[in-house]
XYZ file of C-alpha atoms in Angstrom:
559
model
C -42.822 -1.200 59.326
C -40.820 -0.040 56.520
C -40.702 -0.310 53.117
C -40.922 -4.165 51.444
C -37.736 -3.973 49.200
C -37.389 -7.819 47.067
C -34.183 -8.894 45.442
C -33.202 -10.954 42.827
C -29.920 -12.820 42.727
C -26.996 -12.575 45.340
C -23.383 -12.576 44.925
C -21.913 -9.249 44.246
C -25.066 -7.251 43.444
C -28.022 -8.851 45.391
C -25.860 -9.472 48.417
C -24.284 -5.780 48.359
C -27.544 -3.964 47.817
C -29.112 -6.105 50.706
C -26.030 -5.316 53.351
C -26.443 -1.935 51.999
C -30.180 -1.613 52.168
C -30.004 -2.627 55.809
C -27.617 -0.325 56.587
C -29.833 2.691 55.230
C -33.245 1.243 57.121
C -33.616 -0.921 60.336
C -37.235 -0.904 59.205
C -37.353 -2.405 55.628
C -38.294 -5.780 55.277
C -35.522 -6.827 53.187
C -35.754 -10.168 51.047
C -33.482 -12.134 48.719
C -34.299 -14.969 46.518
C -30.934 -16.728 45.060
C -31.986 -19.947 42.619
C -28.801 -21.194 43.271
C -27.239 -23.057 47.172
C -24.733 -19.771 47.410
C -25.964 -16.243 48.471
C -22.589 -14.846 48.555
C -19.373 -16.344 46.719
C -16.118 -15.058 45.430
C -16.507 -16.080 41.896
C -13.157 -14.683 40.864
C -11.566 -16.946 42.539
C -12.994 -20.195 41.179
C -10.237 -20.863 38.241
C -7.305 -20.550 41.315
C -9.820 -23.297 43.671
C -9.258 -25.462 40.699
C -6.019 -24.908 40.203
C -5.219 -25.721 44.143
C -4.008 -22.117 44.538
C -7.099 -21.591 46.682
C -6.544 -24.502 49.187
C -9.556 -24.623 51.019
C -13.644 -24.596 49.341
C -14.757 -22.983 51.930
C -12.407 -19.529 51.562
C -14.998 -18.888 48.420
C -17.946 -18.480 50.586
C -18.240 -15.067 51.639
C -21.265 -15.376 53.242
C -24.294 -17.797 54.341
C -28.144 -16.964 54.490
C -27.524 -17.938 58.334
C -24.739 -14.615 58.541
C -26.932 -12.649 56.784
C -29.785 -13.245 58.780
C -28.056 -13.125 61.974
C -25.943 -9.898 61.325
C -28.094 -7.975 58.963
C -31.764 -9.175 59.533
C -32.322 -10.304 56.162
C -34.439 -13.153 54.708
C -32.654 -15.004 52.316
C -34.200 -17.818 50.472
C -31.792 -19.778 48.565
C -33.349 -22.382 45.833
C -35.917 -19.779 44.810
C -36.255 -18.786 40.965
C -37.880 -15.637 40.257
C -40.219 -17.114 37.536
C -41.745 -13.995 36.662
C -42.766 -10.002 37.695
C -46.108 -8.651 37.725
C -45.377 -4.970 38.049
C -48.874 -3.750 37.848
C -49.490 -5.300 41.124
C -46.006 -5.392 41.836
C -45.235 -8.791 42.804
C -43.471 -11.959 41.851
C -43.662 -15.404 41.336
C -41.225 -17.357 43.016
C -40.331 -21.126 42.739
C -38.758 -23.421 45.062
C -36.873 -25.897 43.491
C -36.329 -28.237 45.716
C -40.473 -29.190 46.038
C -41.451 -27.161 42.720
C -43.824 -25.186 45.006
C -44.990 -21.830 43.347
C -45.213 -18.817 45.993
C -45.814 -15.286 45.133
C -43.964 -12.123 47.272
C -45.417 -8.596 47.150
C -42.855 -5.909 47.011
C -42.798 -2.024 47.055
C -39.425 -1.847 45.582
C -37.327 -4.237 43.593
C -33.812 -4.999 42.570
C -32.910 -6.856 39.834
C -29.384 -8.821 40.558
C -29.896 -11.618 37.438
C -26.006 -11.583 36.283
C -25.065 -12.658 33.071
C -25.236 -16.624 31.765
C -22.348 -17.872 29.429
C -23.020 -17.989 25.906
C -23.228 -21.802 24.972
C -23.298 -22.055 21.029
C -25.071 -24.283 19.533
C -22.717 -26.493 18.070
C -22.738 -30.197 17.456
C -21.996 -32.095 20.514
C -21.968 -29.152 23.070
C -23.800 -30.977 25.485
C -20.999 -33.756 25.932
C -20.181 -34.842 29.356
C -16.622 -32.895 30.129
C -17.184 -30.153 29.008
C -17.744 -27.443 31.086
C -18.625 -23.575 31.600
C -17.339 -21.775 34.544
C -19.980 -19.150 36.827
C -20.537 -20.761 40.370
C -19.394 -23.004 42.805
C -21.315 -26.482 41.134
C -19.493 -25.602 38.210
C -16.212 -25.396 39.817
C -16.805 -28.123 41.642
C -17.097 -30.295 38.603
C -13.812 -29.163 36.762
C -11.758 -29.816 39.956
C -13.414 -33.678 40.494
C -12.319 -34.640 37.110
C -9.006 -32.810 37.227
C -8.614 -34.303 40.382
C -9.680 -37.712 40.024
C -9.325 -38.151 36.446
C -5.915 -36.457 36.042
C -6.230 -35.007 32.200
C -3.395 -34.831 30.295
C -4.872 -32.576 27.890
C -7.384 -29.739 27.646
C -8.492 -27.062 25.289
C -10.194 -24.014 26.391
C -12.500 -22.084 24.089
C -12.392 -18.592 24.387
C -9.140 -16.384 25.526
C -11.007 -13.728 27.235
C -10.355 -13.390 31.671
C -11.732 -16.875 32.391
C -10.126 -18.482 29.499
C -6.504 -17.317 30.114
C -7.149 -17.382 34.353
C -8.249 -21.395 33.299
C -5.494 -21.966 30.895
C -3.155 -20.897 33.493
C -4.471 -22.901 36.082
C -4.597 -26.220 34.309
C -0.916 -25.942 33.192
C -0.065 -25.566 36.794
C -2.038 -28.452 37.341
C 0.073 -30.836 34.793
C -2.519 -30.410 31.877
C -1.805 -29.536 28.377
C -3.445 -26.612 27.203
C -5.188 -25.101 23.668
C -6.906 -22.307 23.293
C -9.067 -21.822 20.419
C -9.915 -18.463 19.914
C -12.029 -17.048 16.846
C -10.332 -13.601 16.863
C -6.840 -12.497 16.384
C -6.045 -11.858 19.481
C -6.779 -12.831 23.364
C -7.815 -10.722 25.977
C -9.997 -8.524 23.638
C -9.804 -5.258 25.622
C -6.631 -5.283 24.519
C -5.274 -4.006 21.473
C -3.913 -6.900 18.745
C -0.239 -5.078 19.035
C -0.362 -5.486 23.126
C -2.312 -8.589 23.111
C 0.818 -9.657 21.294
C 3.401 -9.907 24.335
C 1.005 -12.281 25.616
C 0.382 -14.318 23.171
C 3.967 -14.706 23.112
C 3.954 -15.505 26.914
C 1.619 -18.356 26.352
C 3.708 -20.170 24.220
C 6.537 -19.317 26.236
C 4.601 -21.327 28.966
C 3.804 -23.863 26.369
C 0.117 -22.761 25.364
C -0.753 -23.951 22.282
C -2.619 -21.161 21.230
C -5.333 -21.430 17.751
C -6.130 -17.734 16.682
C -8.662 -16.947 14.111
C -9.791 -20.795 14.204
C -13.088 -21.098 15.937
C -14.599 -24.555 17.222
C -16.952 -26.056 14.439
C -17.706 -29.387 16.196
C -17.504 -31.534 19.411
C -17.622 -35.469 18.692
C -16.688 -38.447 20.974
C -13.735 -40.870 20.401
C -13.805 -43.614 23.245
C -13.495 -41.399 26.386
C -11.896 -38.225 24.794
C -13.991 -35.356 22.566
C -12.404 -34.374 19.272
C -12.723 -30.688 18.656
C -13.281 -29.911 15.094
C -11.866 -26.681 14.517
C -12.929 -24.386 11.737
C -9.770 -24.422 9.983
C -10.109 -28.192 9.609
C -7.657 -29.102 12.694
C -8.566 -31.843 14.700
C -7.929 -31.653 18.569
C -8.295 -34.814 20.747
C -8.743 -33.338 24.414
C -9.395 -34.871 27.991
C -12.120 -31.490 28.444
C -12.970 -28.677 27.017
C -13.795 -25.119 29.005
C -16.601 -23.105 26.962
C -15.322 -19.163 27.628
C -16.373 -17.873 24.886
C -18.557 -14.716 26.643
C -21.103 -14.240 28.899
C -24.744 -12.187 27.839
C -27.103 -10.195 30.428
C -30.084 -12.398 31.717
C -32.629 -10.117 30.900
C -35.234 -12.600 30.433
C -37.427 -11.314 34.080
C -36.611 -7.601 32.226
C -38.098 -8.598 29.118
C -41.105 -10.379 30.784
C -41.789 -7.794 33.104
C -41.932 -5.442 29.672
C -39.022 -3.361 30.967
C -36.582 -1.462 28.589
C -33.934 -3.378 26.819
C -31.057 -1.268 25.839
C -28.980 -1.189 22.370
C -26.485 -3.948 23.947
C -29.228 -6.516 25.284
C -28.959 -5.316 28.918
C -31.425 -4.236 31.095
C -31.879 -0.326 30.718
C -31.542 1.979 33.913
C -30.632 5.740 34.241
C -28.252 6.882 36.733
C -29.821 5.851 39.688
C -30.251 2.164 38.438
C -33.658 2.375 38.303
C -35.480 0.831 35.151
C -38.158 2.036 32.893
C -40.443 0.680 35.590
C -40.368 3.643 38.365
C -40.457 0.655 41.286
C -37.857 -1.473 39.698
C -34.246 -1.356 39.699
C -31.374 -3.247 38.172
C -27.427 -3.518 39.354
C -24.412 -5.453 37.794
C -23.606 -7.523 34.734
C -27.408 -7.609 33.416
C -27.982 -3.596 32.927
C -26.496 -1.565 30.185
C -24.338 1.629 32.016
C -22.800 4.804 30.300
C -18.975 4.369 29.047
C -17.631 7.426 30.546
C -15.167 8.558 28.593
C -16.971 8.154 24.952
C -20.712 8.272 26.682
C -21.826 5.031 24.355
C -23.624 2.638 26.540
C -21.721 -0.419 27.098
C -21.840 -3.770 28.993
C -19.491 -4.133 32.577
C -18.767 -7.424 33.801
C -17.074 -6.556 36.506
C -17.415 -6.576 40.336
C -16.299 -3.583 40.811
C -18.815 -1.306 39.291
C -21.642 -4.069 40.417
C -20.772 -3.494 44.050
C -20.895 0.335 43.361
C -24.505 0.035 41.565
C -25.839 -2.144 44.606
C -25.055 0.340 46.876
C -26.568 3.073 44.720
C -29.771 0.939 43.984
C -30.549 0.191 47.621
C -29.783 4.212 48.102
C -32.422 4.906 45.832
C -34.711 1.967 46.831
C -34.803 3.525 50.284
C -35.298 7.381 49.478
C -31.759 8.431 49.583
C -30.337 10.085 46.021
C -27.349 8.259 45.142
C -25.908 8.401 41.322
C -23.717 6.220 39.011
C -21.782 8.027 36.804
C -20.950 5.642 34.678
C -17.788 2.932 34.099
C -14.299 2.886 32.674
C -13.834 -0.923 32.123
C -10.873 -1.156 34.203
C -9.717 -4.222 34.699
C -6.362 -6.874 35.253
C -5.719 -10.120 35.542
C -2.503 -12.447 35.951
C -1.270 -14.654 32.970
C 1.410 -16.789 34.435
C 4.126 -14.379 35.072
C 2.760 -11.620 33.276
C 0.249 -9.003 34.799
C -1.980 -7.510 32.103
C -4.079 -4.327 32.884
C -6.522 -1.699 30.763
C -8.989 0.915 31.768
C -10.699 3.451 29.723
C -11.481 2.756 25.837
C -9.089 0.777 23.356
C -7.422 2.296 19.936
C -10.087 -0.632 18.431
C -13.066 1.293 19.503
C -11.901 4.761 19.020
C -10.873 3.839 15.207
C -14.625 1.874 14.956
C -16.152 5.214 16.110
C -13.790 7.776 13.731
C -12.254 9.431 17.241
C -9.972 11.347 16.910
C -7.304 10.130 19.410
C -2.940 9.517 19.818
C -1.433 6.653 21.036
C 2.028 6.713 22.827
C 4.094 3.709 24.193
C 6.699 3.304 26.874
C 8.695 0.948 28.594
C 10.136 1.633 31.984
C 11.726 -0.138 34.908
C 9.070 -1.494 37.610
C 11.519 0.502 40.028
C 14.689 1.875 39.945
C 16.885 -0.203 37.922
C 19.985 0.042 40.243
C 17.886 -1.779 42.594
C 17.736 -5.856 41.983
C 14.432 -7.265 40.297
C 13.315 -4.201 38.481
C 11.040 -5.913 35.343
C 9.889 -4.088 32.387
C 6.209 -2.491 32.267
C 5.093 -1.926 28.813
C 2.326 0.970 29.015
C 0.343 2.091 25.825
C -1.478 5.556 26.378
C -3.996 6.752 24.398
C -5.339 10.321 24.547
C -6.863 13.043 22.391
C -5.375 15.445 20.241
C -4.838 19.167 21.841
C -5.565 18.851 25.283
C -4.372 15.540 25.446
C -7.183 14.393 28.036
C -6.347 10.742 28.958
C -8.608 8.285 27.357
C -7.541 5.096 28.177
C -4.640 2.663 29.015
C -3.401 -0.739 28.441
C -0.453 -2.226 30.721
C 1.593 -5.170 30.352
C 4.686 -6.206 33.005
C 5.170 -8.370 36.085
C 5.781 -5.945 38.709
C 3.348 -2.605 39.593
C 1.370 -3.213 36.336
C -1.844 -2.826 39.384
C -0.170 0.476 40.896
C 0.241 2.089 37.557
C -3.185 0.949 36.012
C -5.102 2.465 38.986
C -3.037 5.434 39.116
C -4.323 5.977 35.058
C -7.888 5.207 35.935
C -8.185 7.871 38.540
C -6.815 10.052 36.145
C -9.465 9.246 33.476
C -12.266 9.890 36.156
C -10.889 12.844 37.085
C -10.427 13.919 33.324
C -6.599 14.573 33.483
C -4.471 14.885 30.918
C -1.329 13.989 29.928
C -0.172 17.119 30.992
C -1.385 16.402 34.482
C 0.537 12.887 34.372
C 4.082 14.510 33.821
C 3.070 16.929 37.016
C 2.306 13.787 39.178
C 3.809 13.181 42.384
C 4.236 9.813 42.859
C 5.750 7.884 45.783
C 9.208 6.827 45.061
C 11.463 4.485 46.730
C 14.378 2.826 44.832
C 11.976 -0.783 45.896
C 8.898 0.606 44.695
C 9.270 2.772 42.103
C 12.170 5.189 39.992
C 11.946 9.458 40.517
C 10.216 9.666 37.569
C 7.602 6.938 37.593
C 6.564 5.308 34.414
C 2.992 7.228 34.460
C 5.487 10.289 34.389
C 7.225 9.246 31.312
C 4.338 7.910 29.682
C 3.022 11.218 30.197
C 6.638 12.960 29.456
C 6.107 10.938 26.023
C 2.680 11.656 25.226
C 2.699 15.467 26.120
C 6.485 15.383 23.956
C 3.823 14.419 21.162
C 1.409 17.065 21.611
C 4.144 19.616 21.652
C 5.444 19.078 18.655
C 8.781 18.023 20.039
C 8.614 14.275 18.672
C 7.109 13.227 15.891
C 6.015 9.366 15.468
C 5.370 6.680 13.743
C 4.266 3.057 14.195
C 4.916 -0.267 13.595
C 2.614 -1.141 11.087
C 3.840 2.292 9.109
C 7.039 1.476 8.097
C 6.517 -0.534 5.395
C 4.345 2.108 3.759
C 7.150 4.866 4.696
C 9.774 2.643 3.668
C 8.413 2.120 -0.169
C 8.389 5.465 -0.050
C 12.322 5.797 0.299
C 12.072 6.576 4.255
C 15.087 5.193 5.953
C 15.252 3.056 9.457
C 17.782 4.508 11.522
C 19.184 1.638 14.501
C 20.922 3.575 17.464
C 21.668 0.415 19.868
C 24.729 -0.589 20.152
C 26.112 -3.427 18.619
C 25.709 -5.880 21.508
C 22.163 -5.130 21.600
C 22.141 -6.058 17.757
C 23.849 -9.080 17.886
C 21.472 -10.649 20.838
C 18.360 -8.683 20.699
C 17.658 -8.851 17.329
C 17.727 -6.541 14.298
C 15.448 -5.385 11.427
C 17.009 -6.052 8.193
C 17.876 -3.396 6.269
C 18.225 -0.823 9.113
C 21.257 1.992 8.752
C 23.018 1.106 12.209
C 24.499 4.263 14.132
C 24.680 4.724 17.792
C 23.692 6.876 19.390
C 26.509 7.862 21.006
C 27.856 8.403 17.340
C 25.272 9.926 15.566
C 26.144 13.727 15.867
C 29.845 13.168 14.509
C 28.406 11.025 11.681
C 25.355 13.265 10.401
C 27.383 13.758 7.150
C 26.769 10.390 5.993
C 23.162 10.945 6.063
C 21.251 12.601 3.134
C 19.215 15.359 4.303
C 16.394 14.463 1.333
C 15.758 11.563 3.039
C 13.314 11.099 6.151
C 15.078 8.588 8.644
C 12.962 6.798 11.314
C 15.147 6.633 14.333
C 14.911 3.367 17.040
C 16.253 2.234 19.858
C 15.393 -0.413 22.445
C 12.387 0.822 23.766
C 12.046 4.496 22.678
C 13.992 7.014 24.844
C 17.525 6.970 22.276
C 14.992 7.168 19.609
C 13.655 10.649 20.992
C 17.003 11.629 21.727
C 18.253 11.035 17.770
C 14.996 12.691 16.778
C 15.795 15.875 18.161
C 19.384 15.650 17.096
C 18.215 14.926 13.251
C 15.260 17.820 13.441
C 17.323 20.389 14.834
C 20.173 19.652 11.849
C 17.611 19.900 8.903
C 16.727 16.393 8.944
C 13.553 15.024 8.344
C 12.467 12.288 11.353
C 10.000 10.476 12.756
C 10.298 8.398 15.769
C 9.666 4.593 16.185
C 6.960 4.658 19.207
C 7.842 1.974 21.954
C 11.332 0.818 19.781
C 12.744 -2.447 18.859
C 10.423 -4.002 21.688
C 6.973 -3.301 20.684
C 8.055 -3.947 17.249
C 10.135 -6.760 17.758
C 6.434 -8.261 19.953
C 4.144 -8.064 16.855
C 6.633 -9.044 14.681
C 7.118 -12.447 16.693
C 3.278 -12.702 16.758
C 2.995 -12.405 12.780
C 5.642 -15.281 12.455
C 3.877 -16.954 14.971
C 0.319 -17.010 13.029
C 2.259 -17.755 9.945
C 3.748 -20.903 11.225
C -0.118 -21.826 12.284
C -2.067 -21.644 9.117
């Protein structure tokens, strides 16, 4: 007999390092306890179940203990709560909680699959009946009854982070009028605030009413409906409320079991996933991993990288020598018509940390634009200074934002740079994509930077540059002012017009030249440089300006 190798919680870790396990040894004795009824689910999928994109209950269920038994030999035992670790003798306590019976297991190795639980503040009336949090089947199960049955006409949603927005989206689909409440400035907080601002437009587009910087102070009952009490003293009569505001490792076993706790609250492992305790290892949202492009340790809820550690804990459980590098966060998620996307670090953290770093932004055609249904994909790069390695992304569009956000996440393992994205060969097909992709000019853009060949500033500069006597420079053409939009005070020259008209310009001024998205800008740059003018370039143009500007007005009109 092989060895005894115990796990703790299914779903994407504890399931994966059990297929995995069994597919290493034909000899271990392989067992998984799962407190809950499902040992394999597709929890991503639970806001679409509710709202009735996901037809059928049943799609959700990956797997049963019967499947798992049958095809992989494994004993799963599903109602069982790992209660607590002895590792000196290395066993643990197990309860079934159906009868309350307390059993103990022995193990010689052991994988920690706990998850994370959603944060539940303690606020007055959080307990109320309707309202929910969203992690497994039972809870879905819940939502959908009432939606179902009761038909809400209203909801809010606390928290505008994946779940949140995935929810929101849902219950608008499903007839239900949605709030989110959300304590910082900004949804989606891998985001940065200037490209969490095209969605935030989005949402109201899709009539969202959407609360920023207004957190939830109180729940209270009036007849059937809660009142949400928000901290800015607005009042919010709702049908049900979603609690999304975050999820935190279950490290309680960890703690218990006196394993290392890590600077973020998860479980500590090294690159094999094994703990502090040499028998013991941990996989998924509970354990603390290495960021791999700033090395900080950081917290992944993600399936991806849980799948990946469950395959390299059973490795290691079983005597092979498997490693995980570490994680790059990337993510995406759909927002009613909009796909957003990031992978690597944000502009937030690197500015926390003092890293040095650049941040370009383009906006290309999803494919060629000759061809009909080409939509716009707003990409913001950042990278470092000099070699202009690639340190993260952030994508917003409708079409290929999930081609173009993978393509940027190999390139961030591999430790490309900008450089490397202009030399890219990408497939291209006037359906698919344009000659040069929008990687390549996003890459064309931030290597243009690095050379010295465009200088550029941002949104949130100009007023600073303009008190000091800096001039805007608009080279659209008048159509595009009159139903686009304009910013006041702008000089307006086209383009087109700009090298027979330098002479009205004062060459002891600096001008900041803008287009629509960036490219006429860059063009008028290098005309004004190359005639003795001083020039910076508005990064992304009128549109990324024109986004945050919109979301200003927009929190403005709240308070």
């Amino acid at each position: 007999m092989g060895i005894k190798l115990v796990i703790v919680g299914g779903v994407a870790g504890g399931a994966t390092a059990g297929a995995r396990a069994r597919r290493v040894s034909e000899d271990a004795e392989v067992i998984i306890f799962e407190r809950g009824e499902y040992i394999s689910f597709a929890n991503c999928g639970l806001p679409y179940y509710i709202g009735n994109v996901i037809k059928k209950r049943d799609d959700l269920l990956l797997s049963t203990p019967e499947e798992f038994k049958e095809r992989y030999n494994i004993d799963v035992r599903i109602f069982s709560e790992v209660m607590d670790i002895d590792p000196k003798e290395k066993i643990v306590k197990v309860k079934n909680l159906h009868t309350g019976e307390i059993s103990t297991e022995h193990y010689d190795k052991l994988i920690l699959s706990p998850g994370a639980e959603p944060i539940r503040p303690p606020l007055e009336g959080v307990d109320l009946d309707r309202i929910f949090h969203l992690r497994n089947i039972p809870d879905s199960d819940r939502i959908k009854k009432l939606v179902d049955e009761k038909k809400p006409r209203n909801a809010v949603v606390v928290g505008g982070g994946f779940i949140g927005l995935e929810m929101a989206e849902n219950l608008v689909d499903r007839g239900v009028k949605t709030t989110i409440v959300e304590m910082l400035n900004q949804v989606m907080p891998s985001l940065d605030w200037e490209m969490a601002s095209i969605i935030h437009n989005h949402l109201r587009e899709k009539k969202v009413d959407l609360e920023l910087e207004n957190g939830v102070k109180a729940f209270s009952k009036a007849d059937d409906r809660i009142v949400v009490s928000t901290q800015n003293g607005r009042q919010i009569e709702t049908d049900m409320v979603l609690l999304s505001v975050g999820i935190r490792p279950e490290n309680r076993l960890a703690k218990q079991a006196g394993l290392k706790i890590g600077t973020t609250g998860g479980i500590w492992v090294d690159s094999t996933m094994k703990t502090s305790d040499p028998h013991i290892y941990a996989v998924g949202d509970a354990v603390e991993v290495k960021d791999l492009v700033t090395d900080f340790s950081t917290l992944t809820a993600l399936a991806g990288p849980a799948n990946k550690q469950a395959r390299i804990a059973a490795d290691n459980a079983l005597g092979r020598k498997s490693i995980f590098a570490g994680t790059i966060g990337t993510s995406v998620v759909k927002v009613f018509d909009m796909v957003v996307a990031s992978t690597g670090t944000n502009e937030k953290f690197l500015k926390k940390h003092d890293i040095p770093y650049f941040v370009s932004y383009t906006h290309s055609a999803s494919h060629a634009g000759y061809y009909p249904g080409a939509t716009n994909i707003s990409i913001k790069l950042i990278f470092s200074p000099g070699k202009g390695k690639v340190l993260g992304a952030q994508i917003i569009g409708k079409k290929g934002v999930d081609k173009r956000i993978d393509i940027l996440a190999t390139a961030i393992r591999a430790k490309m740079s900008v450089f490397d994205l202009e030399e890219l060969e990408l497939a291209y097909a006037p359906p698919y994509s344009s000659a040069k992709d929008p990687v390549n000019i996003a890459g064309f853009v931030a290597a243009n930077i690095l050379k010295g060949d465009m200088e550029i500033v941002h949104g949130n500069e100009i007023p600073d540059l303009l008190s000091q006597g800096a001039v805007l420079l608009d080279l659209r053409t008048k159509f595009e002012l009159k139903h686009a939009g304009k910013i006041e005070g702008a000089l307006h020259i086209p383009i087109d017009e700009l090298r027979n008209r330098l002479s009205e310009l004062d060459i002891e001024k600096k001008y900041l030249p803008f287009c629509a998205v960036g490219y006429r800008g860059y063009l008028g740059h290098r005309i004004l440089i190359q005639n003795g003018f001083k020039s910076k370039n508005l990064s992304g143009g009128f549109v990324t300006y024109k986004a945050a500007k919109i979301q200003n007005s927009s929190n403005t009109s709240n308070e």
